[in-house]
PDB file of C-alpha atoms in Angstrom:
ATOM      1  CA  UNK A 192     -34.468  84.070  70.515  1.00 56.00           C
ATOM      2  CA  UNK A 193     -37.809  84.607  69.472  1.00 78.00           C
ATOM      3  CA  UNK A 194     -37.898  88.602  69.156  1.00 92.00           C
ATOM      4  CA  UNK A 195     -39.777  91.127  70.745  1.00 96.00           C
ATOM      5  CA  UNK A 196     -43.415  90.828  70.232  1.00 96.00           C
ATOM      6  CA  UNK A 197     -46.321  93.318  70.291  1.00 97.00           C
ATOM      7  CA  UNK A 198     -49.701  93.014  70.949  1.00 97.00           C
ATOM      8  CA  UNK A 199     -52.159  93.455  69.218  1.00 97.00           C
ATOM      9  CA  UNK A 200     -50.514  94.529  65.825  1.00 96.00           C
ATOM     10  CA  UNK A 201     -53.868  96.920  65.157  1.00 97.00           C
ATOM     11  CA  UNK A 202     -56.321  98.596  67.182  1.00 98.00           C
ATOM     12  CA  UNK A 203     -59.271 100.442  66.133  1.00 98.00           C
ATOM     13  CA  UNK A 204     -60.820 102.644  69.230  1.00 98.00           C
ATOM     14  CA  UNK A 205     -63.250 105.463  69.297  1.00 98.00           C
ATOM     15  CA  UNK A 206     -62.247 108.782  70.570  1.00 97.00           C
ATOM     16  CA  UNK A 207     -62.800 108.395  74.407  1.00 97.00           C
ATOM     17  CA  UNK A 208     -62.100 104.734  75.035  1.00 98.00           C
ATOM     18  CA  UNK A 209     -59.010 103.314  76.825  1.00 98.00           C
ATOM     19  CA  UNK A 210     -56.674 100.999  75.327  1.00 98.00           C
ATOM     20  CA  UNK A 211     -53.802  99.335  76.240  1.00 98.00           C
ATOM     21  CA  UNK A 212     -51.532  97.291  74.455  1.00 98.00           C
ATOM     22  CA  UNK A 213     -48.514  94.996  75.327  1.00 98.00           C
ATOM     23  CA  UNK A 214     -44.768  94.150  74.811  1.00 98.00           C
ATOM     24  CA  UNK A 215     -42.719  91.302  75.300  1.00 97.00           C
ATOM     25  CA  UNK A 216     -39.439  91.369  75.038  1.00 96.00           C
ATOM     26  CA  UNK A 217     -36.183  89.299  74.387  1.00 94.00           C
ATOM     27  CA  UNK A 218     -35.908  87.276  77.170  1.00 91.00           C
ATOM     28  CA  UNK A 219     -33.200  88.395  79.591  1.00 87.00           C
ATOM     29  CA  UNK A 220     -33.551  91.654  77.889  1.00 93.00           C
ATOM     30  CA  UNK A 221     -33.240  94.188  81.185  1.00 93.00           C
ATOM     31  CA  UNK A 222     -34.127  97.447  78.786  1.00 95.00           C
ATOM     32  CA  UNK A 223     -37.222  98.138  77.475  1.00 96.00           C
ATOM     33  CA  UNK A 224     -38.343 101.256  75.572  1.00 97.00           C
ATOM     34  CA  UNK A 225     -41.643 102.513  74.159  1.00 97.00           C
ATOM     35  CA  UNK A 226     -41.908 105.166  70.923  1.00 97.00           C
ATOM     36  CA  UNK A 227     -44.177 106.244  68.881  1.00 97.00           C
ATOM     37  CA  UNK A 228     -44.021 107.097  64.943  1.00 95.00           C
ATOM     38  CA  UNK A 229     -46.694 108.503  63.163  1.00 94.00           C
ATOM     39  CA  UNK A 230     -46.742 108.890  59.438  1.00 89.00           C
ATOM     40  CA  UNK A 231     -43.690 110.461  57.601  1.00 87.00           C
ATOM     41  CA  UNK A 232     -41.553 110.781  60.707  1.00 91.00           C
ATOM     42  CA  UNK A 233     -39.317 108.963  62.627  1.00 94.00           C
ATOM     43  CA  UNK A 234     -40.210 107.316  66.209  1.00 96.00           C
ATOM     44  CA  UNK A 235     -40.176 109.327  69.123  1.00 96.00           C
ATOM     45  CA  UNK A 236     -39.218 108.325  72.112  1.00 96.00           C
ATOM     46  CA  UNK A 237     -41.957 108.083  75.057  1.00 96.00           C
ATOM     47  CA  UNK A 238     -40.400 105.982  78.015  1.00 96.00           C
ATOM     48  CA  UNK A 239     -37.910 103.296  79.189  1.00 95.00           C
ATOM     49  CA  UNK A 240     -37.195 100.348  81.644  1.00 95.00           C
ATOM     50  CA  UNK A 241     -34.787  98.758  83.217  1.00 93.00           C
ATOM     51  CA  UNK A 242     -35.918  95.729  84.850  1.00 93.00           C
ATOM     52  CA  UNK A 243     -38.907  96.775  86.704  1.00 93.00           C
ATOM     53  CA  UNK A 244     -38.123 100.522  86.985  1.00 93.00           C
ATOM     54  CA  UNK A 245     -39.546 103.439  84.956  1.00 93.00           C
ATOM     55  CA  UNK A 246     -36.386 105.996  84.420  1.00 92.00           C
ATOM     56  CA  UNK A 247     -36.919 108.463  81.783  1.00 91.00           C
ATOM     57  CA  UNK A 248     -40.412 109.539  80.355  1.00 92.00           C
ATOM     58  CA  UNK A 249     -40.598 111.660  77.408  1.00 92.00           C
ATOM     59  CA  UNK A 250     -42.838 115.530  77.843  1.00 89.00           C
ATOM     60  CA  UNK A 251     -44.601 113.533  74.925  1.00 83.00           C
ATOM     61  CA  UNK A 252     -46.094 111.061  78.141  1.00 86.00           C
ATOM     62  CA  UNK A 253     -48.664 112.918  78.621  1.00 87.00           C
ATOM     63  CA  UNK A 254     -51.381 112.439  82.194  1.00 92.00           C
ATOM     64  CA  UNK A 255     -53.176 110.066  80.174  1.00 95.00           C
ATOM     65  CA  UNK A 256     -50.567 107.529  79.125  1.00 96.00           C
ATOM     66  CA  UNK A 257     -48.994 105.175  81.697  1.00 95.00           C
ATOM     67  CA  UNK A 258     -46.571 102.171  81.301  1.00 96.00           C
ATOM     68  CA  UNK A 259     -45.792  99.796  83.465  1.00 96.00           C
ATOM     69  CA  UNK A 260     -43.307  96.391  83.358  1.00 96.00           C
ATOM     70  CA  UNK A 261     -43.821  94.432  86.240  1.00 91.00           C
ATOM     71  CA  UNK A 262     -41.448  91.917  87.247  1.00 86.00           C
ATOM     72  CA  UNK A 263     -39.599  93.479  84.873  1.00 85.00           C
ATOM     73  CA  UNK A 264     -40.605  90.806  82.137  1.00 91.00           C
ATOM     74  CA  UNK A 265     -43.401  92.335  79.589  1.00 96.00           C
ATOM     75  CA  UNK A 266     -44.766  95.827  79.675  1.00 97.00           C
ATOM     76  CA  UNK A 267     -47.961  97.592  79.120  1.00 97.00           C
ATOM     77  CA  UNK A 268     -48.291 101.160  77.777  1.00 98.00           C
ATOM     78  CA  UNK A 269     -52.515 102.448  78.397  1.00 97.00           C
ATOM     79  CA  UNK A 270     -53.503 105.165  76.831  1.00 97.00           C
ATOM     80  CA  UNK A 271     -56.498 106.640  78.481  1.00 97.00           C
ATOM     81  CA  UNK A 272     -59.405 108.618  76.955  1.00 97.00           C
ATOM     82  CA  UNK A 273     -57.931 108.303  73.628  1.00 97.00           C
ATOM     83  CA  UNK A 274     -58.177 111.405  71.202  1.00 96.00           C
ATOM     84  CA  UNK A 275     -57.273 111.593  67.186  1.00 96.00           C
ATOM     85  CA  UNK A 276     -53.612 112.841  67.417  1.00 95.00           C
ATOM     86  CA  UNK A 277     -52.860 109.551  69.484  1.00 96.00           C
ATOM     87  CA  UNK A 278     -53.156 107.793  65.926  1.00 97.00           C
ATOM     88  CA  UNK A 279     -49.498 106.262  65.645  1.00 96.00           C
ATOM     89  CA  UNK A 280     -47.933 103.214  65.815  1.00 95.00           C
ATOM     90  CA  UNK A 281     -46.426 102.134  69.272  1.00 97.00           C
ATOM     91  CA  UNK A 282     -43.091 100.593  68.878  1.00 97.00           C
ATOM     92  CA  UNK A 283     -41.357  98.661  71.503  1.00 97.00           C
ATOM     93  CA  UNK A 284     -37.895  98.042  71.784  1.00 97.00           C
ATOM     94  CA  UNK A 285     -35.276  95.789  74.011  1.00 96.00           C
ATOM     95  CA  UNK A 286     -31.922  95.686  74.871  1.00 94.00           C
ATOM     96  CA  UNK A 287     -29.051  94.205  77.430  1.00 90.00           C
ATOM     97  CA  UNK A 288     -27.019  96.130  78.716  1.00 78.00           C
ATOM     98  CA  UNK A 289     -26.028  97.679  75.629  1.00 82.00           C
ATOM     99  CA  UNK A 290     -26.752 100.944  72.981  1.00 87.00           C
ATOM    100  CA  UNK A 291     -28.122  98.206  70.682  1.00 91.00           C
ATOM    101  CA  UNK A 292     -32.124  98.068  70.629  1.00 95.00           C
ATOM    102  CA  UNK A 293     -34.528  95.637  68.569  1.00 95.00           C
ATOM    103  CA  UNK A 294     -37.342  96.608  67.812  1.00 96.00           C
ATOM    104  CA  UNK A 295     -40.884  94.655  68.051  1.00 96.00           C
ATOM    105  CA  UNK A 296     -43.477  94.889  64.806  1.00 95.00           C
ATOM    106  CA  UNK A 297     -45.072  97.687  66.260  1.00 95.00           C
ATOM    107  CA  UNK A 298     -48.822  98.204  67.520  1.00 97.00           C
ATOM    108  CA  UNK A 299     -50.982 100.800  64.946  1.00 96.00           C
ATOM    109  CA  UNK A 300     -53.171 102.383  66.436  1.00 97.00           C
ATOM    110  CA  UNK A 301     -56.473 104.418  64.953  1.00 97.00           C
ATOM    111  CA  UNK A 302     -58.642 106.575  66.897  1.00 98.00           C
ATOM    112  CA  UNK A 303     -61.986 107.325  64.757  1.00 97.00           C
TER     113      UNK A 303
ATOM    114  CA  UNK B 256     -29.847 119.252  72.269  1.00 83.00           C
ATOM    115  CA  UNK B 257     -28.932 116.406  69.987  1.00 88.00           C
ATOM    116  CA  UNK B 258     -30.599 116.016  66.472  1.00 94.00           C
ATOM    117  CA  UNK B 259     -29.936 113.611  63.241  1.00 97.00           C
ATOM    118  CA  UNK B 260     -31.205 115.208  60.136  1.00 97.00           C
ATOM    119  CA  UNK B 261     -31.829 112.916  56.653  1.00 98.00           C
ATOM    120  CA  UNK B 262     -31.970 115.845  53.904  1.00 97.00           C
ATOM    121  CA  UNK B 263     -33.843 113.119  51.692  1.00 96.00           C
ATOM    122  CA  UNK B 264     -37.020 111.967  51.687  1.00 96.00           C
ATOM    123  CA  UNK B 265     -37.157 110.171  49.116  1.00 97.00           C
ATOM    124  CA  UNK B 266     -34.412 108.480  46.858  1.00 97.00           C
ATOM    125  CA  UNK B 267     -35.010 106.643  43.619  1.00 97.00           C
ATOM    126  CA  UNK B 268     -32.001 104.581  42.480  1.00 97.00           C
ATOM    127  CA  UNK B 269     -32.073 101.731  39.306  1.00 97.00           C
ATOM    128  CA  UNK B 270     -32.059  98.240  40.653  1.00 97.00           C
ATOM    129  CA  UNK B 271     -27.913  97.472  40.241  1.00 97.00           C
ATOM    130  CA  UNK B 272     -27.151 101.042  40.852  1.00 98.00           C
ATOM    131  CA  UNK B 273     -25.173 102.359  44.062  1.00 97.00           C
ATOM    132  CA  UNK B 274     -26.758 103.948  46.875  1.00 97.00           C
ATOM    133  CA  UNK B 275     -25.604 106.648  49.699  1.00 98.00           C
ATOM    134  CA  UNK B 276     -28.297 107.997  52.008  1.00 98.00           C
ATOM    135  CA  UNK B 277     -27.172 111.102  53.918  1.00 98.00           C
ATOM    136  CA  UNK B 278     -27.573 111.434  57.649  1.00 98.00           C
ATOM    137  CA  UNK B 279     -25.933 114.255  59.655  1.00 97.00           C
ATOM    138  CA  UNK B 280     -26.207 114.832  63.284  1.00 96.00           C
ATOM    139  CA  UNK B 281     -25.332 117.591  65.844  1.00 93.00           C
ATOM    140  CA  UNK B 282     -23.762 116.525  69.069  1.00 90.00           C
ATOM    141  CA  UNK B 283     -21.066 117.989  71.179  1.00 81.00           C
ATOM    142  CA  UNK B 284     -18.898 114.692  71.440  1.00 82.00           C
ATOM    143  CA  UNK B 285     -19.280 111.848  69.522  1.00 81.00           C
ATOM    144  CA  UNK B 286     -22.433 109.852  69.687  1.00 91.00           C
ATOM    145  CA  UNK B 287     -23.191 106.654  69.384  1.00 95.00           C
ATOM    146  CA  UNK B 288     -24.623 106.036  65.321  1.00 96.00           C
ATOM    147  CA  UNK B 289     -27.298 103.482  63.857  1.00 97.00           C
ATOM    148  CA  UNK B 290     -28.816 102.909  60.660  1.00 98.00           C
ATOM    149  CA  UNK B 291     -32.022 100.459  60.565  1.00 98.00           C
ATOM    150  CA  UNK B 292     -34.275  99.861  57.561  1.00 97.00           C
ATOM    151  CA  UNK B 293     -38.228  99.574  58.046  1.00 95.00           C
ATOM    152  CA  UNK B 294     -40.566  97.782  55.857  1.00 91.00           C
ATOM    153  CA  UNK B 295     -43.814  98.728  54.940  1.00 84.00           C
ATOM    154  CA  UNK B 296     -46.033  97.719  58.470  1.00 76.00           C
ATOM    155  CA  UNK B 297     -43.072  96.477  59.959  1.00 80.00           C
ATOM    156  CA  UNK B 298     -40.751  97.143  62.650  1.00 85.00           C
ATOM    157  CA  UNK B 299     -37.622  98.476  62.451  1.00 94.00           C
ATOM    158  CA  UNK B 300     -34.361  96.143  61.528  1.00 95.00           C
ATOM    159  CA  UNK B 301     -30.781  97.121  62.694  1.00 96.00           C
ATOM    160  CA  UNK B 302     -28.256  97.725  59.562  1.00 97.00           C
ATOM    161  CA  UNK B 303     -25.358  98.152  61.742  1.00 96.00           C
ATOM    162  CA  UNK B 304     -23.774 100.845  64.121  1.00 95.00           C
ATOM    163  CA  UNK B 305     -21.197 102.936  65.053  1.00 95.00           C
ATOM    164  CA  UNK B 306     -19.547 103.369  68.475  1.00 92.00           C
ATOM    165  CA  UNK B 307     -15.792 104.022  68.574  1.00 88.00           C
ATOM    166  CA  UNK B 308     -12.922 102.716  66.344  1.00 87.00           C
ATOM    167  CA  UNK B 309     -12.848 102.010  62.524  1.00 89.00           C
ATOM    168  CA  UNK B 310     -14.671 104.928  61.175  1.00 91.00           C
ATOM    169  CA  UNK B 311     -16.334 102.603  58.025  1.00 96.00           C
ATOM    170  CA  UNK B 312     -18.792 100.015  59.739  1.00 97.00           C
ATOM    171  CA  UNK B 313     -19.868  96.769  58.065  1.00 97.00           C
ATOM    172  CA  UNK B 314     -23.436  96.141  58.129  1.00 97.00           C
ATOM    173  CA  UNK B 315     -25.918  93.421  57.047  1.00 96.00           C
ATOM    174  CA  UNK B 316     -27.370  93.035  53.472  1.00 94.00           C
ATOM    175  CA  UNK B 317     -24.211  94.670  52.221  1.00 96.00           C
ATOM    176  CA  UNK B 318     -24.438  97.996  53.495  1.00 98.00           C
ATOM    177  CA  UNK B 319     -22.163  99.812  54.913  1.00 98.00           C
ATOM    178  CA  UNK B 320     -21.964 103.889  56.438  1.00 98.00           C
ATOM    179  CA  UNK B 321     -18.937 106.143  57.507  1.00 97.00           C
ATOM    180  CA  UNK B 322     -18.597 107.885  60.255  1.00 95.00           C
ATOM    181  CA  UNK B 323     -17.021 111.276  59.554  1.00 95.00           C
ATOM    182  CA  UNK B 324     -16.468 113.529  62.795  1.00 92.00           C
ATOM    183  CA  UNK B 325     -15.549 116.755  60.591  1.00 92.00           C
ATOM    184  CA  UNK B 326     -19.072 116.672  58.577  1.00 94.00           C
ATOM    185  CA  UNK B 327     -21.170 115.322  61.680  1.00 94.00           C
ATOM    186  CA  UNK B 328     -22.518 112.773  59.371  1.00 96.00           C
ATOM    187  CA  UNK B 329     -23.055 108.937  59.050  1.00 97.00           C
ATOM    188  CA  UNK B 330     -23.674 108.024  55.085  1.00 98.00           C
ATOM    189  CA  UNK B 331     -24.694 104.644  54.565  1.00 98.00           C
ATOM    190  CA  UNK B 332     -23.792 103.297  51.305  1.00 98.00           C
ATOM    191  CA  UNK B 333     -24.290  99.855  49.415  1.00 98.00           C
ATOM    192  CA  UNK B 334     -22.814  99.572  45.897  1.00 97.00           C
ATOM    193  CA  UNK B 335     -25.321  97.375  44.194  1.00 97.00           C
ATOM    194  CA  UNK B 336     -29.288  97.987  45.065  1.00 97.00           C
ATOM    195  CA  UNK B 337     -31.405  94.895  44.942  1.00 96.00           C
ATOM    196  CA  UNK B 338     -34.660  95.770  44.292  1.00 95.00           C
ATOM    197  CA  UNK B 339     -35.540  94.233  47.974  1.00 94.00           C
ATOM    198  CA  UNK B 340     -33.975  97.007  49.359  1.00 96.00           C
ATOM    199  CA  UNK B 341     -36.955  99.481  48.666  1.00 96.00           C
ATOM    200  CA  UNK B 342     -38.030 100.484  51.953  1.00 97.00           C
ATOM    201  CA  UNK B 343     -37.778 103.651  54.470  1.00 97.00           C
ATOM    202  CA  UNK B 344     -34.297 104.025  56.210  1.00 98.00           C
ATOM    203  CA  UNK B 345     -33.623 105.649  59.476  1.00 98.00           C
ATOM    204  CA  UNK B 346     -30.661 106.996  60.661  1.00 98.00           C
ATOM    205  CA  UNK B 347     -30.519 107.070  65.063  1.00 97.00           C
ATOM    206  CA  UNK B 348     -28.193 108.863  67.671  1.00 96.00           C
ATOM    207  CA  UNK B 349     -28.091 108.239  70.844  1.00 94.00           C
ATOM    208  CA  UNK B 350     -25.123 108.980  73.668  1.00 90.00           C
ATOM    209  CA  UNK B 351     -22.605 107.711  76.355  1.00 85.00           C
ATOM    210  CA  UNK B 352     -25.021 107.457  79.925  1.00 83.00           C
ATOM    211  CA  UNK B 353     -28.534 107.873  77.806  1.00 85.00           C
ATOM    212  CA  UNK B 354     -30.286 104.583  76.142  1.00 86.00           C
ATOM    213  CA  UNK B 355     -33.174 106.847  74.241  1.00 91.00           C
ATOM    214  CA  UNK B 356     -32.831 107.277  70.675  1.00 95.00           C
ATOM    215  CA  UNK B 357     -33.182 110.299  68.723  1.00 96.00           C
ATOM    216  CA  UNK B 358     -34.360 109.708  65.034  1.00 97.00           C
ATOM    217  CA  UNK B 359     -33.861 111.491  61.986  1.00 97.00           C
ATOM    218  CA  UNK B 360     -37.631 111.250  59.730  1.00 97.00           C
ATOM    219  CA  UNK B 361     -36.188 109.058  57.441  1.00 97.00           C
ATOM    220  CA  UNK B 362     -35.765 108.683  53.655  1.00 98.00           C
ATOM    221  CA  UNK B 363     -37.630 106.263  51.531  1.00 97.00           C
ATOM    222  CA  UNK B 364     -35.885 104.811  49.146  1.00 97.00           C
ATOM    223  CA  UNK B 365     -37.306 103.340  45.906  1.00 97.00           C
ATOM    224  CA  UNK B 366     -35.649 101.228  43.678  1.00 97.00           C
ATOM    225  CA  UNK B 367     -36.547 101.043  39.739  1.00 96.00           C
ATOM    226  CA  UNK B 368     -36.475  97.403  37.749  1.00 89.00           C
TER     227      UNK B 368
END
């Protein structure tokens, strides 16, 4: 059990560029889930897996975010045409088929 | 809607001292309670949670919360800080049929030599 792992841990981006970053989780993990926490609060939830399928997005998802986990294995979450407020760090998250979630290192992100 | 609320920010305690953190919630039945600690950079670490049963729940690193239905809260408490312990704790709901969690903002705790 190696952990869920994130990738990269920090990205730099200018305002307008596309990024995309990536989880992997436990293996045999069927639950995925992506937040985000910027500074001073707690993370927010923004989507979750199981296996393969997208079932909940948060209103915080907005048009230019999109996640994907094919195969159900690792997932990707893009953020398109990044702008300022998107500065945050991306947590990922997996779980069985349980309430109990562990958590990856986290990807920070800062758009300049 | 559900909510967890931590009415500290920030807590200083003396290394050696004890330690409760608040964390209150509002839900219509019970939820399903966690407390994980977070280290500068790092991602988050489960502390332990609380489902159904024995209302005090053993954690890791000594810690341990109650779950009290009549104050909607979920204290976590350790009786002896270690000055590894410094760090920002978060206190997370989520319910029966839903997998998302709701966070409180935290409290950062600092702990004194």
């Amino acid at each position: 059990d190696t952990g869920v792992s994130q990738d990269p841990r920090h990205k730099i981006t200018k305002r307008g560029q596309n990024v995309t970053f990536r989880c992997d989780p436990i293996s045999e993990h069927n639950r995925l889930y992506w937040y985000r926490q910027t500074l001073g609060q707690g993370p927010e939830f923004l989507t979750y897996f199981q296996n393969e399928a997208q079932l909940e997005k948060s209103r915080l998802l907005s048009d230019r975010f999109s996640a994907e986990r094919p195969k159900g294995s690792f997932s990707t979450l893009e953020i398109q045409r990044t702008e300022q407020g998107d500065s945050a760090m991306y947590l990922c998250a997996s779980s069985l088929e349980t309430y109990e979630q562990y958590f990856g290192p986290g990807t920070r992100l800062t758009v300049t | 809607a559900q909510s967890v609320t931590q009415p500290d920010i920030h807590i200083t305690v003396s290394e050696g001292a004890s330690l409760e953190l608040r964390c209150n919630y509002s839900y219509g039945a019970t939820p399903y309670l966690f407390w994980y600690v977070q280290s500068p950079g790092q991602g988050l670490q489960l502390l332990l949670k609380y489902f159904s049963g024995d209302t005090l729940v053993q954690g890791i690193k000594g810690f341990e919360a109650e779950f009290k239905r009549s104050q909607s809260s979920f204290n976590l408490r350790k009786p002896s800080v270690h000055w590894s312990d410094a760090a920002e704790y978060f206190c997370a709901l989520t319910t029966s049929g839903t997998y998302k969690y709701i966070f409180g903002t935290g409290t950062r705790l600092k702990v004194l030599a």
